[in-house]
Coordinates of C-alpha atoms and ligand atoms in Angstrom, one line a residue:
X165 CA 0.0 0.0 0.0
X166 CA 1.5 3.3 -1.0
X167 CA 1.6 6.0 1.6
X168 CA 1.1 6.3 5.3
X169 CA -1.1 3.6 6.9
X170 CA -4.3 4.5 7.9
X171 CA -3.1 3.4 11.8
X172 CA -0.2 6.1 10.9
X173 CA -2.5 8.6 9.8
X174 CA -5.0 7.7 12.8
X175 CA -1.5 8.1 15.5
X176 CA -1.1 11.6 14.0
X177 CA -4.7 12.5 14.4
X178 CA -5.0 11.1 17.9
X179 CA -1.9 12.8 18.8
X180 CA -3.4 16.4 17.8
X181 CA -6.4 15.5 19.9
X182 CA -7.3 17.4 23.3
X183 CA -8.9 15.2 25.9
X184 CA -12.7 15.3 25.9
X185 CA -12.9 16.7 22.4
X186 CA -14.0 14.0 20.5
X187 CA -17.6 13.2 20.4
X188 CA -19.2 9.9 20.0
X189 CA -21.6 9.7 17.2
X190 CA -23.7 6.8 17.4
X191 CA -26.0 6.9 13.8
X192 CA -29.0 4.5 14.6
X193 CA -31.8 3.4 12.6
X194 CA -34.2 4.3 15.3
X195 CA -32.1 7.5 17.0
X196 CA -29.0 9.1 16.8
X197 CA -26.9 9.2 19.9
X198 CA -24.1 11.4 20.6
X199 CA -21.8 11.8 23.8
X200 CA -19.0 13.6 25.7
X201 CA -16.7 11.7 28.3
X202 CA -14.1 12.4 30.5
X203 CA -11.4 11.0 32.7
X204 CA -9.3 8.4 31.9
X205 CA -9.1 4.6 31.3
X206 CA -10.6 3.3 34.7
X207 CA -12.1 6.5 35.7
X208 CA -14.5 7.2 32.9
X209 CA -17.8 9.6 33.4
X210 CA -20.0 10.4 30.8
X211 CA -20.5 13.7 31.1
X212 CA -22.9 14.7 28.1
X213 CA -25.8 12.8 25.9
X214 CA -28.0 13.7 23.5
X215 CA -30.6 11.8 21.7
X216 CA -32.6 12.3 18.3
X217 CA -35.2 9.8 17.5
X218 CA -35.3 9.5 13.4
X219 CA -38.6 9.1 11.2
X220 CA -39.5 5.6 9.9
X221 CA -37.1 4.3 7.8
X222 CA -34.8 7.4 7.7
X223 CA -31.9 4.7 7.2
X224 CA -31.9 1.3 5.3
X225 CA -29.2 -0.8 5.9
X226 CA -26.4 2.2 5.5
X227 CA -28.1 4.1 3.0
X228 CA -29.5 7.1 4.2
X229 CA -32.8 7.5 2.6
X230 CA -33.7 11.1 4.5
X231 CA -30.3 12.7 4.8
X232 CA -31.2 16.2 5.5
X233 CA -33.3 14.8 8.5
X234 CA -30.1 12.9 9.6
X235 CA -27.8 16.1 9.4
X236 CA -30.3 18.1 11.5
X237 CA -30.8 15.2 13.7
X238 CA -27.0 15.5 14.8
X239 CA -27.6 19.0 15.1
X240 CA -30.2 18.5 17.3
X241 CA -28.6 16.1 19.4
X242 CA -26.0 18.1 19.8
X243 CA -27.8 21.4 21.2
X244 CA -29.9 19.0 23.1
X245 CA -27.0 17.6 25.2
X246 CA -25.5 21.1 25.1
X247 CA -22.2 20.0 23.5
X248 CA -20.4 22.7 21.8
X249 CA -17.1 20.7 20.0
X250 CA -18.2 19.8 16.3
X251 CA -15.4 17.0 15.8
X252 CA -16.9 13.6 16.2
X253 CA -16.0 9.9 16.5
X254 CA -18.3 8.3 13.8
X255 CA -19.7 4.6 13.8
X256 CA -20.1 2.7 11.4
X257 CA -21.9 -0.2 10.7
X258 CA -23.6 -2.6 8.2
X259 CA -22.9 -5.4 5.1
X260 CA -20.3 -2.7 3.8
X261 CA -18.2 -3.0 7.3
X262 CA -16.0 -5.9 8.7
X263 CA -13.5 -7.2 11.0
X264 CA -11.5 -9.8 11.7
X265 CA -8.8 -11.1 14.1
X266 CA -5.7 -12.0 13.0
X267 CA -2.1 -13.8 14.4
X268 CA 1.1 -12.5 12.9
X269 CA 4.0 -14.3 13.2
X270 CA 7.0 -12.6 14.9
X271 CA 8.6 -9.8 12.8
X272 CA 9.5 -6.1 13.6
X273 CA 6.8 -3.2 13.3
X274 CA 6.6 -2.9 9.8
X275 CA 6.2 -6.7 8.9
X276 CA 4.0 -7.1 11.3
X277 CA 1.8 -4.1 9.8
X278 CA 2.1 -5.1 6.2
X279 CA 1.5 -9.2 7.0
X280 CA -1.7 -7.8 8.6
X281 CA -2.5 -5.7 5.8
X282 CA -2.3 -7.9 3.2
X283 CA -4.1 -10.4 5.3
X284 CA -6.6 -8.6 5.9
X285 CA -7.2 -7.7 2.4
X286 CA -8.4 -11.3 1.6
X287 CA -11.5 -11.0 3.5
X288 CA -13.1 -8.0 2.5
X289 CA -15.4 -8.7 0.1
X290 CA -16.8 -5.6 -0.8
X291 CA -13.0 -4.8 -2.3
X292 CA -9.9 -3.4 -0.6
X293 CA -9.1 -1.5 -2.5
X294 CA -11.8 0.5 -2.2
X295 CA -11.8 0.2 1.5
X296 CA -10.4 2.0 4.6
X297 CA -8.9 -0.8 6.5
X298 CA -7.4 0.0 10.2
X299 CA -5.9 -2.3 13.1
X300 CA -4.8 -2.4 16.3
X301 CA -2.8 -5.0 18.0
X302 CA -4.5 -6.5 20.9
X303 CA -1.8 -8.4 22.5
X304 CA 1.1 -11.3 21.9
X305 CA 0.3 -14.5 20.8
X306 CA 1.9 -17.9 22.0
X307 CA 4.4 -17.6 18.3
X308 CA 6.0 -14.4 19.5
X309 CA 4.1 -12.4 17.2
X310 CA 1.1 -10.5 17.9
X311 CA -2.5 -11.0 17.9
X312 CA -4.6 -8.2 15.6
X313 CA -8.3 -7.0 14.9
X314 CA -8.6 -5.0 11.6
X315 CA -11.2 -3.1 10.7
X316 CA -12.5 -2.4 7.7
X317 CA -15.5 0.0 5.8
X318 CA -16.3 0.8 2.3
X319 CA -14.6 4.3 1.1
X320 CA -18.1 5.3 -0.2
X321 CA -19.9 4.3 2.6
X322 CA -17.7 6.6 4.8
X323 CA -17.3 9.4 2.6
X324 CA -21.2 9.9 2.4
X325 CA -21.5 10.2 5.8
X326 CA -18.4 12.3 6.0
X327 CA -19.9 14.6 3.4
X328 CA -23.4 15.2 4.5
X329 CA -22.3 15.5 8.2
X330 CA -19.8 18.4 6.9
X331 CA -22.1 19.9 4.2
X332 CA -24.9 19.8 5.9
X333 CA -24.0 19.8 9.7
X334 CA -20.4 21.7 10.0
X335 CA -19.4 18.6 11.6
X336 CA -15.9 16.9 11.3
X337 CA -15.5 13.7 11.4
X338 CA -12.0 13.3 12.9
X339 CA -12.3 9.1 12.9
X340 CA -14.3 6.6 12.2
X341 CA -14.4 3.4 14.1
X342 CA -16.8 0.4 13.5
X343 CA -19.8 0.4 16.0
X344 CA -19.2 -3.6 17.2
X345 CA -15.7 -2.4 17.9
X346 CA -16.9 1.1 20.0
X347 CA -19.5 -1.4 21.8
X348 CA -16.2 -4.1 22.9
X349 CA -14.5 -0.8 23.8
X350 CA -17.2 -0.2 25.9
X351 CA -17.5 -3.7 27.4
X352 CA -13.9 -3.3 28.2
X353 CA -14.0 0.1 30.4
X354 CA -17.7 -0.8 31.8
X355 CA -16.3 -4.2 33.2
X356 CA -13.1 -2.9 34.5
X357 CA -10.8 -5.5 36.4
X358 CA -13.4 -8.1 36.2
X359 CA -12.1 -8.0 32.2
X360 CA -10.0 -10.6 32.8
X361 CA -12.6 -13.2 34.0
X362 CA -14.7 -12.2 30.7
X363 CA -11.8 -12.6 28.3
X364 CA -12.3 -16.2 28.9
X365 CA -15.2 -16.0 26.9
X366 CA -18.1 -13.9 26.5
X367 CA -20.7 -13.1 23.9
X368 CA -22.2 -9.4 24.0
X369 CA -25.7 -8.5 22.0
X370 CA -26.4 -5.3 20.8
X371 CA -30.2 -5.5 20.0
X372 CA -30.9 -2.6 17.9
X373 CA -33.9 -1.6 15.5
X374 CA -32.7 -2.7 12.4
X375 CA -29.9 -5.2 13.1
X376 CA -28.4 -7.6 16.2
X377 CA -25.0 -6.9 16.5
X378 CA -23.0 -9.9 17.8
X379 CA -19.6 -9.5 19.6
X380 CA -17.6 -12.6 20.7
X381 CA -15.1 -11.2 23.4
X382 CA -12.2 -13.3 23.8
X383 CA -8.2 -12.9 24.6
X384 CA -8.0 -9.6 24.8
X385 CA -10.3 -8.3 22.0
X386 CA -13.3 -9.2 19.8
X387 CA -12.9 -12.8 18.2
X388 CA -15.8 -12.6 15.9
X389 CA -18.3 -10.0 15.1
X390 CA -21.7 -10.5 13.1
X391 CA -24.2 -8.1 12.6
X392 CA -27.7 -9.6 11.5
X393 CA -30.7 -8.2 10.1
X394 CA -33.1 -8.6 12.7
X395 CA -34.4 -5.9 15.7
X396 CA -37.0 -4.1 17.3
X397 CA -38.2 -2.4 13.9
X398 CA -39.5 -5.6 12.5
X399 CA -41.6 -6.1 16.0
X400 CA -43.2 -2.1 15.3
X401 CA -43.9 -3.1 11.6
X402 CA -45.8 -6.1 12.8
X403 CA -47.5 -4.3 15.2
X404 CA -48.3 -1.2 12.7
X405 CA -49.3 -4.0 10.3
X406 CA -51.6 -5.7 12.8
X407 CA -53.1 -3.1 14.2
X408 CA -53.9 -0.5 11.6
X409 CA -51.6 2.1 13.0
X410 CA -48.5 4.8 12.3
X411 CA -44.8 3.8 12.6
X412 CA -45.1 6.4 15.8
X413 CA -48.3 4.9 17.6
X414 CA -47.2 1.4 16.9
X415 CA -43.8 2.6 18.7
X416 CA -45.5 3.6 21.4
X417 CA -47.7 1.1 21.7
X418 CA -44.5 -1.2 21.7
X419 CA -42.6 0.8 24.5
X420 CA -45.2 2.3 26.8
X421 CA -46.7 -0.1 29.4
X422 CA -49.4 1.1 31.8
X423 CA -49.4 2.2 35.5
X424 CA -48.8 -0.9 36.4
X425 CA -45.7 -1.8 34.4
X426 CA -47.9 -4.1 31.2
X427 CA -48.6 -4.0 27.9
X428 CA -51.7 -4.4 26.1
X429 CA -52.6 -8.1 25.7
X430 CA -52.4 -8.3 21.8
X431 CA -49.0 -6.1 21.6
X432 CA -47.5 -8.5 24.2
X433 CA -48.7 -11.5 21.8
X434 CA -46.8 -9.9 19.0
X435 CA -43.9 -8.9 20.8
X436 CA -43.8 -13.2 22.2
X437 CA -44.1 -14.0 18.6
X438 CA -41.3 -12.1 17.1
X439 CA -38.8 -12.3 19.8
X440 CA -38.7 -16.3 19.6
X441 CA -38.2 -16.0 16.1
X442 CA -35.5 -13.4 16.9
X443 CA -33.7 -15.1 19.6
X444 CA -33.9 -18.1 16.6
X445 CA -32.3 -16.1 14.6
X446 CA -29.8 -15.1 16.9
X447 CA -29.1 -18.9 18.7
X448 CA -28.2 -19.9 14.8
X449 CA -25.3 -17.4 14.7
X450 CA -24.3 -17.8 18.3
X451 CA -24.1 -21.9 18.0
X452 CA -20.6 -22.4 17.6
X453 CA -20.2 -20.6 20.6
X454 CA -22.9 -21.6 23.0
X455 CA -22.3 -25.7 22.6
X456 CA -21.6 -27.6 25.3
X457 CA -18.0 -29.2 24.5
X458 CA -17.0 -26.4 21.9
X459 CA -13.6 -25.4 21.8
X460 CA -14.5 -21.7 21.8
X461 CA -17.5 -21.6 23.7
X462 CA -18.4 -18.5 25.5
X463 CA -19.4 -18.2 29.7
X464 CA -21.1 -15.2 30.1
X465 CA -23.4 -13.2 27.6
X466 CA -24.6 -9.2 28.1
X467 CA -27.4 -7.4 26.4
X468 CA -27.5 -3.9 25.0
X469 CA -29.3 -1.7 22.9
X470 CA -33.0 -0.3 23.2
X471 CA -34.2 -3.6 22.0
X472 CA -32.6 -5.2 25.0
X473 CA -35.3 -3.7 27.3
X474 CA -37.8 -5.9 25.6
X475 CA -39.8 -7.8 28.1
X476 CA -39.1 -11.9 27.9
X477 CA -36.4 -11.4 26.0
X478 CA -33.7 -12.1 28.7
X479 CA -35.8 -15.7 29.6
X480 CA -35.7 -16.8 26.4
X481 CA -32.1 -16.2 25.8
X482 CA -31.0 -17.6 29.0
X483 CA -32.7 -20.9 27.7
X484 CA -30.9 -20.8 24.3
X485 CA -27.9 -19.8 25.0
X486 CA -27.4 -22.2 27.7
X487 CA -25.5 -20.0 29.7
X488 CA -26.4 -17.1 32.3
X489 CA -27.6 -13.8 30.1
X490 CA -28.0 -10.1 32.1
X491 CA -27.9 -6.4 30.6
X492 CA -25.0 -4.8 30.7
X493 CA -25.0 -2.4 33.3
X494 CA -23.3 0.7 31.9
X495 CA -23.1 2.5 34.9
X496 CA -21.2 0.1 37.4
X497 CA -18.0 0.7 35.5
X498 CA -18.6 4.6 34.3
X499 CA -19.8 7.3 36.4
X500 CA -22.6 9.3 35.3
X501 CA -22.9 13.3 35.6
X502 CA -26.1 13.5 37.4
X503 CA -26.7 16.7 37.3
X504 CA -26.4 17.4 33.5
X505 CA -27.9 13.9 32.8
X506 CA -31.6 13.7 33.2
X507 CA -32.6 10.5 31.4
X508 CA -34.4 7.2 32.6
X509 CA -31.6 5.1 33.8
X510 CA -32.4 2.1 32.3
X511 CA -33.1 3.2 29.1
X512 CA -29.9 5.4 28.7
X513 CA -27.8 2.7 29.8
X514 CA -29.7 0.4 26.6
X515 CA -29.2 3.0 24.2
X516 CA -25.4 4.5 25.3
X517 CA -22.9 2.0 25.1
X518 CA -22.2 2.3 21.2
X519 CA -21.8 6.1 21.3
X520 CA -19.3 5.7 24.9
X521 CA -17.1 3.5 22.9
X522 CA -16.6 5.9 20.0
X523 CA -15.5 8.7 22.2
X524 CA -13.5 6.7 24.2
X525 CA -11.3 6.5 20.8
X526 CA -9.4 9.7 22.2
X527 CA -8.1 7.1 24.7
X528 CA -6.0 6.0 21.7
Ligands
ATP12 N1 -38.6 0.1 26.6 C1 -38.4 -0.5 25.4 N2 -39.0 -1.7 25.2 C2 -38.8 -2.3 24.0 N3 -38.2 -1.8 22.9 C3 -37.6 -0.6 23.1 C4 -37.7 0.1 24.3 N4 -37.1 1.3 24.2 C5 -36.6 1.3 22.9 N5 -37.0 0.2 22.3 C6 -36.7 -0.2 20.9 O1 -35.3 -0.2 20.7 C7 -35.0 0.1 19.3 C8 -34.0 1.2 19.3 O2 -32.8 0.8 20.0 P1 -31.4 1.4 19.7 O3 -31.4 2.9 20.0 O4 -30.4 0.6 20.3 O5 -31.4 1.2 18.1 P2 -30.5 2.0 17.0 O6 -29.1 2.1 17.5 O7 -31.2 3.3 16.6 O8 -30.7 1.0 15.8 P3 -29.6 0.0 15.1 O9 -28.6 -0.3 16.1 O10 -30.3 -1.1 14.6 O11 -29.1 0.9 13.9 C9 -36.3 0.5 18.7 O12 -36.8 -0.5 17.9 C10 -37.2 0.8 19.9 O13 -38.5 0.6 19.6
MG13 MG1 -27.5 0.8 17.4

C-alpha cells in the first residue's frame, strides 16, 4: 500500500487530539446518539448525551434514505446535550463494514503491519481496494508475534457520511471506528478489572432496531463479530401491520406499558411471537459458541441496545444460549454526571454504550 497507513494517519490525528474533544456519534436506525466523556481509562464519566429519534425508515441498511433529516438530527442532538465541539467519533456499521482477528507471526513493526494488511485484504469482500482498512494489535500470541483486529469500511460508505455530516452539519469527522468495535470498547472500560474473567469467553448483544449486533469477546479483543438483520423495527412493523396504525403509535404502543408496568394483551402477543423468532435467529449465529464441549465456547453473555429492554427477551435467551444472560449495566463501570444527565436510567444505559465507545477512541 503506497503511503502512510491508515493506523499512521489515525496516530497523527490522535496525537493532535485534546482530551474530551471528540464526540461519539452513534447513527441508529431508530435515533441518533451522541456523547462527551471524561477522565481516563478506569475512571471514565460520561459527562454529556443527547438523543434524536429519526422518522421511519430514515436509514436502510447504511443508506441514508432522509439525509437532510439525519444532518439536523446530529444537530439537534448536539444542542440537546449542550455540546459545543463539532469533531466527532463516527460509527459505522452494516454489510459494507468488517472485521477480523488475525495472528502475525513474529517480525518487527513494519512486517508485522504489512502481514496484517495484506491479510486482511483477503476478506473483504466488498473490495480493498476500495476500503479503509485499520488495526490495532491487541496483545502477543503464544508464536511471538502479535495477535490483531482489523477493521474495515467501504470508502463510499464513509465518505457519504463524512460529506453530508460536513455539508450539511459543519461537523468533522476526525475518525471513524466500526460500532461492534466502540461497543467491545465499551464492554472493556464498563467491566473494569473483572475484564480478565470475561476474556475467557463472552458473547455481547447489541439488540438494535434494524440489526443484532453480535460480539464474541475473547483474549483480549473481539474474536468474531456479526451483525444480523433482525431488531426491534420488524416487531413495530408487525404491530403497525396488525393493528392499523403509524410507525409512531405502533412505537408507542410497543414501548409504553401502563401504570402498572404491562402492555396491552395483543401487543404483548406480538412482541412473544417475534422475539422467539428473533432469539432463533440469533441462537443460529451464536451456535458455535454456545455448545456444550466447543472449543471456543463463551461463559457469560450481556445485552444492550433499546431492544434489550424488551420484556421476555432475557428468559428466552438464557434458555438458548445455555449459559447465564444479564444487561449490561453501563453504569457500574462509568460514572454518570447527574446533574447534567436527566434521562431514565435504564433506558440510557440500553441505548449508550455504542456512542461511549466511540468517544473513548481519544483514549487511543
Ligand atoms: N422500553 C423499550 N422496550 C422495548 N423496545 C424498546 C424500548 N425502548 C426502545 N426500544 C426499541 O429499541 C430500538 C432502538 O434501539 P437502539 O437505539 O439501540 O437502536 P438503533 O441504534 O437506533 O438501531 P440500530 O442499532 O439497529 O441501527 C427501537 O426498535 C425501539 O422501539
Ligand atoms: Mg444501534
Amino acid at each position: 500500500m503506497a503511503g502512510p497507513s491508515l493506523k499512521e494517519q489515525l496516530d497523527e490525528l490522535l496525537g493532535k487530539l485534546n482530551p474530551g474533544s471528540v464526540v461519539g456519534l452513534d447513527i441508529g436506525a431508530h435515533s441518533i446518539k451522541v456523547c462527551e466523556i471524561s477522565g481516563s481509562t478506569g475512571k471514565i464519566k460520561l459527562e454529556k448525551f443527547g438523543v434524536f429519534t429519526l422518522s421511519e425508515a430514515a436509514i436502510i441498511e447504511d443508506e441514508m434514505q432522509k439525509p437532510s433529516e439525519i444532518a439536523e438530527g446530529a444537530l439537534e442532538a448536539l444542542a440537546q446535550a449542550n455540546i459545543k465541539s463539532k469533531t466527532v467519533c463516527l460509527g459505522l456499521f452494516g454489510p459494507n463494514t468488517m472485521t477480523k482477528r488475525l495472528s502475525t507471526p513474529e517480525g518487527t513493526k513494519e512486517e508485522i503491519e504489512d502481514h496484517v494488511l495484506w491479510e486482511a485484504e483477503q476478506y473483504i469482500t466488498f473490495g480493498a481496494d476500495d476500503s479503509q482498512i485499520d488495526f490495532f494489535i491487541i496483545g502477543e500470541n503464544e508464536g511471538g508475534g502479535k495477535d490483531a483486529i482489523v477493521a474495515a469500511a467501504k470508502l463510499e460508505v464513509v465518505d457519504s457520511f463524512c460529506e453530508l455530516l460536513k455539508e450539511e452539519a459543519k461537523l468533522t469527522v476526525r475518525l471513524v471506528d466500526l460500532n461492534v468495535i466502540a461497543l467491545s470498547n465499551a464492554f472493556e472500560q464498563i467491566v473494569g478489572d473483572d475484564i480478565d474473567e470475561y476474556s475467557q469467553g463472552t458473547l455481547l448483544l447489541d439488540f438494535g432496531a434494524q440489526s443484532t449486533k453480535i460480539v464474541v469477546y475473547k483474549k483480549g479483543g473481539p474474536i468474531f463479530t456479526k451483525e444480523i438483520p433482525v431488531g426491534g423495527g420488524l416487531i413495530t412493523e408487525e404491530i403497525q401491520r396488525q393493528m392499523g396504525v403509524s410507525y409512531e403509535e405502533a412505537e408507542d404502543l410497543k414501548t409504553t406499558p401502563d401504570e402498572n408496568g404491562n402492555l396491552p394483551e395483543e401487543i404483548l402477543n406480538i412482541i412473544n411471537y417475534q422475539v422467539d423468532l428473533q432469539v432463533a435467529e440469533v441462537r443460529k449465529n451464536i451456535n458455535f459458541y454456545v455448545t456444550q464441549g466447543s472449543a471456543e465456547r463463551v461463559n457469560y453473555c450481556f445485552i444492550t441496545g433499546g431492544s434489550s429492554l424488551l420484556p421476555g427477551l432475557i428468559d428466552k435467551l438464557t434458555v438458548v444460549a445455555g449459559i447465564p444472560v444479564e444487561r449490561l449495566d453501563v453504569f457500574s463501570g462509568i460514572k454518570i454526571n447527574n446533574q447534567k444527565l436527566d434521562f431514565d436510567l435504564d433506558h440510557l444505559a440500553a441505548i449508550s454504550p455504542v456512542a461511549l465507545g466511540l468517544a473513548m477512541r481519544k483514549l487511543g
